[in-house]
Coordinates of C-alpha atoms in Angstrom, one line a residue:
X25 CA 38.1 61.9 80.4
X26 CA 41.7 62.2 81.4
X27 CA 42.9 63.2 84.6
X28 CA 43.9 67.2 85.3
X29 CA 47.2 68.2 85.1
X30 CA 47.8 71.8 86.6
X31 CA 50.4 74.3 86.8
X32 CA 51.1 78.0 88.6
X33 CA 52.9 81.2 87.9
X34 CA 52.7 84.6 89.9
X35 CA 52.0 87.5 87.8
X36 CA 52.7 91.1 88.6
X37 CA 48.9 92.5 87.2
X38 CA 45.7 92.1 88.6
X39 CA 43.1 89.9 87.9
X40 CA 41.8 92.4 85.5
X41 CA 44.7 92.7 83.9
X42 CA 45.4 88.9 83.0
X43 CA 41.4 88.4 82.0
X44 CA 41.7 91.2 79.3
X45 CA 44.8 89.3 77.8
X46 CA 43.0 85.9 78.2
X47 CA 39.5 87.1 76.5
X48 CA 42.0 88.9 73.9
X49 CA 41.5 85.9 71.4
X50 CA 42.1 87.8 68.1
X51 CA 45.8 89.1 69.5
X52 CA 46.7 85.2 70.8
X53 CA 48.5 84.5 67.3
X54 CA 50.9 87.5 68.2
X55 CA 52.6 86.0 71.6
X56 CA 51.3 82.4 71.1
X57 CA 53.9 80.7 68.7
X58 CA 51.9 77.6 67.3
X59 CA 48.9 79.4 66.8
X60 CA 48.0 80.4 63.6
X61 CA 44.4 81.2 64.0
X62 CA 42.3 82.3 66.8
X63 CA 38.8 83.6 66.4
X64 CA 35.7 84.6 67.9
X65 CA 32.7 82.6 66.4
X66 CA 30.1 83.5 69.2
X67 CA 29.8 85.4 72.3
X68 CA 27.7 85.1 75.5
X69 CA 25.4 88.5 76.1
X70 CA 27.8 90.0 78.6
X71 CA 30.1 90.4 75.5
X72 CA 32.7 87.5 76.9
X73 CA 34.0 85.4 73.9
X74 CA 31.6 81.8 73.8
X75 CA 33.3 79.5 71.1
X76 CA 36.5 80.4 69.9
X77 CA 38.5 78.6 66.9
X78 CA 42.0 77.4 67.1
X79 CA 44.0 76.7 64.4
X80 CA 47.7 74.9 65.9
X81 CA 51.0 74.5 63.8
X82 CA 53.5 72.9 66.7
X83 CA 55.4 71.0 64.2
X84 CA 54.0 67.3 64.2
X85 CA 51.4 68.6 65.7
X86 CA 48.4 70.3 63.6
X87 CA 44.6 71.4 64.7
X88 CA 42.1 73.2 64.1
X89 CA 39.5 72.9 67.4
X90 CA 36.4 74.8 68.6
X91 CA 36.0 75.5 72.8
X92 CA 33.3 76.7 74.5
X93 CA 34.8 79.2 77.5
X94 CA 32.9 80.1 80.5
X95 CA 33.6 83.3 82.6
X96 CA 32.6 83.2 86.2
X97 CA 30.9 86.0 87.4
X98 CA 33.4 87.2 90.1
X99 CA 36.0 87.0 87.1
X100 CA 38.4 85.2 88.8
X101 CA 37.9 82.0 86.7
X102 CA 37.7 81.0 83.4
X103 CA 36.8 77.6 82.0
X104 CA 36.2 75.8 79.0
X105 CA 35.4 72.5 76.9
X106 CA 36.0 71.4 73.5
X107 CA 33.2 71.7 71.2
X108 CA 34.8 70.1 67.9
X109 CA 38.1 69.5 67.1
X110 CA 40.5 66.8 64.6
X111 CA 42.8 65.4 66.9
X112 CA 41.5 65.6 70.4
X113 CA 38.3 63.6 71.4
X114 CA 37.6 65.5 74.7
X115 CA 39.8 68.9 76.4
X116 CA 38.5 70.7 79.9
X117 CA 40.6 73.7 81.1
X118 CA 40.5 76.7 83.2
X119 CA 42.6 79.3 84.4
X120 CA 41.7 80.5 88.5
X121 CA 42.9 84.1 89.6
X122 CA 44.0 84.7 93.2
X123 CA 44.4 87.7 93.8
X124 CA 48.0 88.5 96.2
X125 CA 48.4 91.8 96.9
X126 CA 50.0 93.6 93.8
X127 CA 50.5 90.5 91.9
X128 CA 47.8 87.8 91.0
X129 CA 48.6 83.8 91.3
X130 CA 47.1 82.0 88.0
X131 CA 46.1 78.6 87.8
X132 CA 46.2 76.8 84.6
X133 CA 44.2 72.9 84.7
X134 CA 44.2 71.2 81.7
X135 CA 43.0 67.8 80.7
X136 CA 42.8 66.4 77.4
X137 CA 41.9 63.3 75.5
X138 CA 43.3 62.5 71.8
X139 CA 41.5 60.6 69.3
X140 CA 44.9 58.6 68.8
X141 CA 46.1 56.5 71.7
X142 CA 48.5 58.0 73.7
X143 CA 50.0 56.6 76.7
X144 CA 48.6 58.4 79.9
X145 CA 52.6 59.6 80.7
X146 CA 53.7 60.8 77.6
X147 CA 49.7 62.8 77.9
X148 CA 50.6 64.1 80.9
X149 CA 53.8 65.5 80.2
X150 CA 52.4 67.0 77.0
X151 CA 50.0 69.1 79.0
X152 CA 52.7 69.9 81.5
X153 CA 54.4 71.3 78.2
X154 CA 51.9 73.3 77.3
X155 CA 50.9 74.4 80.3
X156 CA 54.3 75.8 81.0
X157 CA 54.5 77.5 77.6
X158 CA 51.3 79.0 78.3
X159 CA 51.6 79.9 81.3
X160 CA 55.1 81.7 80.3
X161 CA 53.8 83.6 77.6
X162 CA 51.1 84.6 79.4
X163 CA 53.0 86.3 82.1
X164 CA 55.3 87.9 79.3
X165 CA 52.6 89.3 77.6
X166 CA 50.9 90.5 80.9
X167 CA 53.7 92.1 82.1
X168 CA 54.9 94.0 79.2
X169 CA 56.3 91.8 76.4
X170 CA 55.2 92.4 72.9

């Protein structure tokens, strides 16, 4: 498994707030450019999405990928790991919520491992990529984009 790569953003919500947008898979195709699918195949019996589908168009880039997500209790993290997927052999991620007052700093980790070789710093800076991106269009949405 690849090394983590992680990234930050301050967002002016509440951990609340950023978990409802985050467990909002069915709505990700509307603020999440590549994405052309995102579904909800199971869920855990608190209700929180379980494995969730992913379809990607980012150009040369193309996937369709199953991960499992886990929601810690004090819902202030969220992880997951791939469960299937075309081009990646392995992906871990989370986002952490810290909680600052009015606004909430967000964590994003991400690690992944593709089935094609990939040198480890063009991998990194992929990540890095989408992480920003992310992490970008999370904060938009949060905040009050469309």
């Amino acid at each position: 498994m690849a090394s983590p790569s992680s990234r930050s953003v301050i967002i002016a919500a509440q951990p609340a707030e950023i978990l409802s947008v985050i467990g909002d898979f069915a709505r990700y195709p509307e603020w999440a450019d590549s994405l052309r699918l995102c579904e909800v195949l199971t869920r855990h019996p608190d209700g929180t999405p379980d494995q969730v589908r992913f379809v990607i168009d980012a150009g040369m880039i193309q996937d369709d990928y199953v991960l499992a997500y886990s929601w810690d209790e004090t819902r202030l993290r969220v992880g997951w790991e791939l469960v299937s997927g075309q081009l990646q052999r392995s992906q871990t991620g989370s986002f952490v919520l810290l909680p600052q007052g009015a606004q909430t700093q967000v964590t994003y980790t991400l690690a992944v491992d593709l089935a094609v070789p990939l040198l480890s710093l063009f991998r990194r800076r992929a990540e890095q990529t989408i992480m920003d991106i992310a992490l970008k269009l999370l904060k938009k949405r949060v905040e009050g984009g469309p």
